[in-house]
């Protein structure tokens, strides 16, 4: 798949010959220097833009169709919650809007490309699991940035998307909030069996969370390495003391360094 912005001498090859298969239920991270096309790839998967060459399939259907059937949940870098609605009403809003599209999703399921849609989870329960039990009835302006970020994740999970697409969701958070959100994300992922495509600049975050780390390089934007992380789960705090975890970190960091130098060359 290719994606080119602009034309002629001003053209940017945001994605060049990118070919990636993500098996259902896997947690895949994209990591790479700024401008290597991570967000572009996510936007294409989420159906927000189209490749100039090649195609993308989400459980067998084009992203726009998967999106219309609410099979894809997007967590953008800065969460857009409606300021006049409580946290609870914000996270349940997509489900209310979605009621009419459930049939469509079943039809896609009926074509044999995916399993039957699971029932909507109890959003209150998800909010409590995400540490937002006390914040449920507050307005977005009354809670912290980290809480808003968690609310956006719960909202995306609430539709039980087959594919959850997250663009640097934890980048603006302190280390401990970030670790706690990673834990909550892994718990939700484990429970809902969603496929996750996750963009991060943090090597340790990528290694801790992922089944697979995809390393990308810019100029043109491309995939340079696909590293399977063969570490047991659950990956709690003890992981940070384990030698193999640090070996994976070193491996990803080494590939990233090469990607970065490739850019400078
Ligand atoms: N709408 C656009 N118009 C023109 N060029 C764009 C557009 N969106 C992205 N680009 C270019 O495409 C390339 C890839 O951008 P993209 O946002 O996907 O990078 P990224 O890997 O997400 O970077 P970062 O880590 O900084 O978020 C960059 O060179 C960027 O300038
Ligand atoms: Mg980006």
Short mmCIF file of C-alpha atoms and ligand atoms in Angstrom, two decimals:
data_model
loop_
_atom_site.label_atom_id
_atom_site.label_comp_id
_atom_site.label_asym_id
_atom_site.label_seq_id
_atom_site.Cartn_x
_atom_site.Cartn_y
_atom_site.Cartn_z
CA UNK A 1 0.00 0.00 0.00
CA UNK A 2 1.24 3.54 -0.80
CA UNK A 3 0.11 6.94 0.42
CA UNK A 4 1.50 10.10 -1.18
CA UNK A 5 0.69 13.63 -0.03
CA UNK A 6 1.05 16.44 -2.56
CA UNK A 7 2.53 16.01 -6.02
CA UNK A 8 5.61 16.66 -8.14
CA UNK A 9 8.69 17.90 -6.28
CA UNK A 10 6.55 18.66 -3.20
CA UNK A 11 5.28 15.07 -2.92
CA UNK A 12 5.75 13.24 0.38
CA UNK A 13 5.80 9.47 0.32
CA UNK A 14 4.07 9.03 3.67
CA UNK A 15 3.74 5.26 3.14
CA UNK A 16 5.71 3.30 0.60
CA UNK A 17 4.88 -0.33 -0.14
CA UNK A 18 3.57 -0.97 3.37
CA UNK A 19 2.33 -4.52 3.79
CA UNK A 20 1.12 -5.64 7.22
CA UNK A 21 -1.16 -8.45 8.37
CA UNK A 22 -2.51 -8.30 11.91
CA UNK A 23 -4.12 -11.54 13.13
CA UNK A 24 -7.37 -11.06 15.10
CA UNK A 25 -6.90 -10.44 18.81
CA UNK A 26 -3.27 -9.39 18.56
CA UNK A 27 -1.76 -6.34 20.18
CA UNK A 28 0.47 -4.64 17.63
CA UNK A 29 2.47 -1.45 18.23
CA UNK A 30 3.88 0.89 15.61
CA UNK A 31 7.05 2.73 16.58
CA UNK A 32 9.36 4.94 14.52
CA UNK A 33 10.79 8.44 14.10
CA UNK A 34 8.46 11.39 13.64
CA UNK A 35 7.10 11.57 10.11
CA UNK A 36 7.47 7.86 9.28
CA UNK A 37 3.75 7.49 8.58
CA UNK A 38 2.38 5.93 11.78
CA UNK A 39 -0.61 8.25 12.05
CA UNK A 40 -1.20 8.01 8.31
CA UNK A 41 -1.36 4.23 8.58
CA UNK A 42 -3.81 4.44 11.51
CA UNK A 43 -6.01 6.93 9.67
CA UNK A 44 -6.16 4.61 6.68
CA UNK A 45 -7.04 1.61 8.87
CA UNK A 46 -9.70 3.70 10.64
CA UNK A 47 -11.21 4.66 7.27
CA UNK A 48 -10.40 8.38 7.62
CA UNK A 49 -8.33 8.42 4.43
CA UNK A 50 -7.52 6.09 1.59
CA UNK A 51 -4.27 4.72 0.20
CA UNK A 52 -3.17 5.88 -3.27
CA UNK A 53 -2.21 2.34 -4.18
CA UNK A 54 -3.19 -0.97 -2.66
CA UNK A 55 -5.94 -1.76 -0.22
CA UNK A 56 -6.75 -2.43 3.40
CA UNK A 57 -9.18 -4.99 4.77
CA UNK A 58 -10.54 -5.07 8.30
CA UNK A 59 -11.99 -8.51 8.96
CA UNK A 60 -12.45 -8.86 5.23
CA UNK A 61 -14.19 -5.54 4.53
CA UNK A 62 -12.89 -2.07 3.51
CA UNK A 63 -12.21 0.27 6.48
CA UNK A 64 -15.08 2.63 5.62
CA UNK A 65 -17.54 -0.25 5.78
CA UNK A 66 -15.97 -1.61 8.97
CA UNK A 67 -16.19 1.88 10.44
CA UNK A 68 -19.85 2.28 9.49
CA UNK A 69 -20.53 -1.08 11.16
CA UNK A 70 -18.73 0.22 14.30
CA UNK A 71 -16.13 -2.52 14.06
CA UNK A 72 -13.34 0.02 14.58
CA UNK A 73 -12.76 2.10 17.71
CA UNK A 74 -10.40 5.06 17.44
CA UNK A 75 -8.65 6.66 20.42
CA UNK A 76 -7.13 9.88 19.11
CA UNK A 77 -4.10 11.53 20.66
CA UNK A 78 -6.16 14.19 22.42
CA UNK A 79 -9.51 12.88 23.59
CA UNK A 80 -12.52 14.82 22.34
CA UNK A 81 -15.19 14.49 25.03
CA UNK A 82 -18.34 16.58 24.82
CA UNK A 83 -17.88 19.21 27.56
CA UNK A 84 -21.57 19.47 28.47
CA UNK A 85 -22.05 15.73 29.12
CA UNK A 86 -20.95 13.79 32.21
CA UNK A 87 -18.23 11.18 31.84
CA UNK A 88 -20.84 8.41 31.94
CA UNK A 89 -23.00 10.06 29.27
CA UNK A 90 -19.94 10.70 27.11
CA UNK A 91 -18.90 7.07 27.14
CA UNK A 92 -22.41 5.71 26.57
CA UNK A 93 -23.23 8.13 23.75
CA UNK A 94 -21.70 6.04 20.92
CA UNK A 95 -23.72 3.02 22.06
CA UNK A 96 -26.93 5.04 21.90
CA UNK A 97 -26.06 6.35 18.45
CA UNK A 98 -25.01 2.86 17.43
CA UNK A 99 -28.25 1.07 18.24
CA UNK A 100 -29.40 1.37 14.64
CA UNK A 101 -26.23 -0.03 13.13
CA UNK A 102 -26.16 -3.30 15.09
CA UNK A 103 -28.04 -5.08 12.33
CA UNK A 104 -25.49 -3.98 9.78
CA UNK A 105 -22.72 -5.40 11.86
CA UNK A 106 -24.53 -8.71 12.14
CA UNK A 107 -24.95 -8.79 8.38
CA UNK A 108 -21.21 -8.43 7.93
CA UNK A 109 -20.77 -11.11 10.58
CA UNK A 110 -23.27 -13.26 8.73
CA UNK A 111 -21.12 -13.15 5.63
CA UNK A 112 -18.67 -15.32 7.56
CA UNK A 113 -15.96 -12.70 7.86
CA UNK A 114 -16.21 -12.22 11.61
CA UNK A 115 -17.83 -13.76 14.65
CA UNK A 116 -21.20 -12.60 15.95
CA UNK A 117 -21.07 -9.18 17.60
CA UNK A 118 -20.77 -9.44 21.37
CA UNK A 119 -23.34 -7.71 23.55
CA UNK A 120 -22.55 -4.20 24.76
CA UNK A 121 -20.65 -4.30 28.04
CA UNK A 122 -21.85 -2.52 31.12
CA UNK A 123 -20.25 0.89 30.76
CA UNK A 124 -20.40 1.61 34.47
CA UNK A 125 -18.44 -1.53 35.10
CA UNK A 126 -15.83 -0.56 32.51
CA UNK A 127 -15.53 2.93 34.03
CA UNK A 128 -14.97 1.43 37.49
CA UNK A 129 -12.33 -0.92 36.05
CA UNK A 130 -10.62 2.09 34.49
CA UNK A 131 -10.52 3.83 37.86
CA UNK A 132 -13.25 6.30 36.95
CA UNK A 133 -15.93 5.13 39.37
CA UNK A 134 -15.82 8.41 41.30
CA UNK A 135 -15.62 10.51 38.14
CA UNK A 136 -18.64 9.07 36.36
CA UNK A 137 -21.02 11.94 37.01
CA UNK A 138 -18.48 14.72 36.58
CA UNK A 139 -18.03 16.89 33.50
CA UNK A 140 -14.83 16.56 31.45
CA UNK A 141 -13.61 19.97 32.72
CA UNK A 142 -13.84 18.68 36.31
CA UNK A 143 -11.47 15.73 35.84
CA UNK A 144 -7.75 15.49 35.04
CA UNK A 145 -6.20 14.99 31.60
CA UNK A 146 -5.29 11.40 32.50
CA UNK A 147 -8.90 10.72 33.52
CA UNK A 148 -10.17 12.18 30.24
CA UNK A 149 -7.73 9.94 28.41
CA UNK A 150 -9.09 6.91 30.27
CA UNK A 151 -12.65 7.98 29.52
CA UNK A 152 -11.77 8.13 25.81
CA UNK A 153 -10.35 4.60 26.00
CA UNK A 154 -13.44 3.29 27.80
CA UNK A 155 -15.64 5.01 25.23
CA UNK A 156 -13.75 3.33 22.37
CA UNK A 157 -13.90 -0.04 24.13
CA UNK A 158 -17.59 0.42 24.87
CA UNK A 159 -18.67 -0.54 21.38
CA UNK A 160 -16.58 -3.68 21.64
CA UNK A 161 -14.84 -2.88 18.40
CA UNK A 162 -13.10 -5.72 16.62
CA UNK A 163 -10.19 -3.39 16.04
CA UNK A 164 -9.04 -0.69 18.44
CA UNK A 165 -6.79 1.94 16.90
CA UNK A 166 -4.85 4.17 19.33
CA UNK A 167 -2.56 7.04 18.33
CA UNK A 168 -0.07 7.81 21.12
CA UNK A 169 -2.85 7.62 23.72
CA UNK A 170 -0.55 7.86 26.75
CA UNK A 171 2.13 10.22 25.45
CA UNK A 172 1.15 13.22 27.59
CA UNK A 173 0.94 11.34 30.89
CA UNK A 174 3.38 10.93 33.78
CA UNK A 175 5.17 7.60 34.08
CA UNK A 176 3.01 6.10 36.84
CA UNK A 177 -0.31 7.18 35.36
CA UNK A 178 0.94 5.75 32.09
CA UNK A 179 1.83 2.41 33.70
CA UNK A 180 -1.51 2.21 35.43
CA UNK A 181 -3.31 2.98 32.14
CA UNK A 182 -1.23 0.31 30.41
CA UNK A 183 -2.42 -2.16 33.07
CA UNK A 184 -6.03 -1.13 32.55
CA UNK A 185 -5.70 -1.33 28.79
CA UNK A 186 -4.20 -4.83 29.04
CA UNK A 187 -7.02 -5.93 31.36
CA UNK A 188 -9.67 -4.61 28.99
CA UNK A 189 -7.91 -6.11 25.99
CA UNK A 190 -7.68 -9.46 27.75
CA UNK A 191 -11.37 -9.35 28.61
CA UNK A 192 -12.71 -8.12 25.26
CA UNK A 193 -10.22 -9.89 22.93
CA UNK A 194 -9.99 -6.83 20.70
CA UNK A 195 -7.31 -6.47 18.03
CA UNK A 196 -5.20 -3.42 18.93
CA UNK A 197 -3.11 -1.19 16.69
CA UNK A 198 -1.18 1.14 18.98
CA UNK A 199 1.20 3.98 18.13
CA UNK A 200 3.85 4.95 20.68
CA UNK A 201 7.27 6.61 20.87
CA UNK A 202 8.12 4.64 24.02
CA UNK A 203 10.22 1.50 23.50
CA UNK A 204 9.39 0.03 26.91
CA UNK A 205 5.67 0.70 26.41
CA UNK A 206 5.76 -1.02 23.01
CA UNK A 207 7.59 -4.07 24.38
CA UNK A 208 5.47 -4.36 27.51
CA UNK A 209 2.13 -4.15 25.73
CA UNK A 210 2.66 -5.84 22.41
CA UNK A 211 2.61 -9.24 20.81
CA UNK A 212 4.31 -7.60 17.85
CA UNK A 213 6.31 -4.38 17.51
CA UNK A 214 6.42 -2.89 14.00
CA UNK A 215 9.38 -0.56 13.47
CA UNK A 216 8.95 2.10 10.80
CA UNK A 217 11.37 4.52 9.11
CA UNK A 218 10.72 7.80 7.30
CA UNK A 219 11.62 9.15 3.87
CA UNK A 220 9.74 7.25 2.44
CA UNK A 221 7.56 6.00 5.30
CA UNK A 222 7.97 2.24 5.46
CA UNK A 223 8.09 -0.81 7.69
CA UNK A 224 11.67 -1.86 8.41
CA UNK A 225 11.18 -4.54 11.07
CA UNK A 226 8.48 -6.69 12.58
CA UNK A 227 9.51 -8.03 15.98
CA UNK A 228 7.41 -10.63 17.81
CA UNK A 229 7.65 -10.18 21.58
CA UNK A 230 7.69 -13.62 23.08
CA UNK A 231 7.22 -12.74 26.76
CA UNK A 232 4.65 -14.41 29.02
CA UNK A 233 1.49 -12.61 30.12
CA UNK A 234 0.27 -11.11 32.35
CA UNK A 235 3.10 -8.61 32.13
CA UNK A 236 2.99 -6.91 35.51
CA UNK A 237 5.61 -4.83 37.33
CA UNK A 238 7.95 -7.79 37.67
CA UNK A 239 8.55 -7.66 33.94
CA UNK A 240 10.77 -4.59 34.40
CA UNK A 241 13.23 -6.69 36.42
CA UNK A 242 13.47 -9.43 33.81
CA UNK A 243 16.45 -9.77 31.53
CA UNK A 244 14.45 -10.85 28.48
CA UNK A 245 12.28 -7.76 28.69
CA UNK A 246 15.40 -5.59 28.49
CA UNK A 247 16.79 -7.69 25.65
CA UNK A 248 13.65 -6.94 23.65
CA UNK A 249 13.96 -3.26 24.56
CA UNK A 250 17.58 -3.27 23.32
CA UNK A 251 16.56 -5.01 20.11
CA UNK A 252 13.78 -2.53 19.33
CA UNK A 253 16.00 0.41 20.28
CA UNK A 254 18.75 -0.89 17.97
CA UNK A 255 16.32 -1.21 15.03
CA UNK A 256 14.95 2.24 15.78
CA UNK A 257 18.43 3.72 15.83
CA UNK A 258 19.03 2.24 12.40
CA UNK A 259 15.72 3.62 11.16
CA UNK A 260 16.70 7.01 12.48
CA UNK A 261 20.16 6.95 10.87
CA UNK A 262 18.60 5.77 7.62
CA UNK A 263 16.55 8.93 7.74
CA UNK A 264 19.64 11.12 8.24
CA UNK A 265 21.58 9.43 5.42
N1 LIG B 1 -2.47 15.98 5.37
C1 LIG B 1 -1.18 15.95 5.03
N2 LIG B 1 -0.73 16.70 4.00
C2 LIG B 1 0.57 16.67 3.63
N3 LIG B 1 1.49 15.90 4.22
C3 LIG B 1 1.11 15.16 5.26
C4 LIG B 1 -0.22 15.14 5.72
N4 LIG B 1 -0.32 14.27 6.77
C5 LIG B 1 0.92 13.79 6.95
N5 LIG B 1 1.78 14.31 6.05
C6 LIG B 1 3.21 13.96 5.92
O1 LIG B 1 3.31 12.57 5.82
C7 LIG B 1 4.40 12.08 6.59
C8 LIG B 1 3.90 11.09 7.62
O2 LIG B 1 3.12 11.77 8.58
P1 LIG B 1 2.48 11.06 9.84
O3 LIG B 1 1.65 12.06 10.57
O4 LIG B 1 1.83 9.82 9.42
O5 LIG B 1 3.80 10.72 10.69
P2 LIG B 1 3.95 10.08 12.13
O6 LIG B 1 4.81 8.88 11.99
O7 LIG B 1 2.62 9.89 12.75
O8 LIG B 1 4.78 11.20 12.92
P3 LIG B 1 4.70 11.65 14.48
O9 LIG B 1 5.50 10.64 15.24
O10 LIG B 1 5.38 12.99 14.48
O11 LIG B 1 3.27 11.74 14.88
C9 LIG B 1 5.08 13.31 7.17
O12 LIG B 1 6.15 13.66 6.31
C10 LIG B 1 4.00 14.36 7.15
O13 LIG B 1 4.56 15.65 7.02
MG1 LIG B 2 1.62 10.76 14.39
#
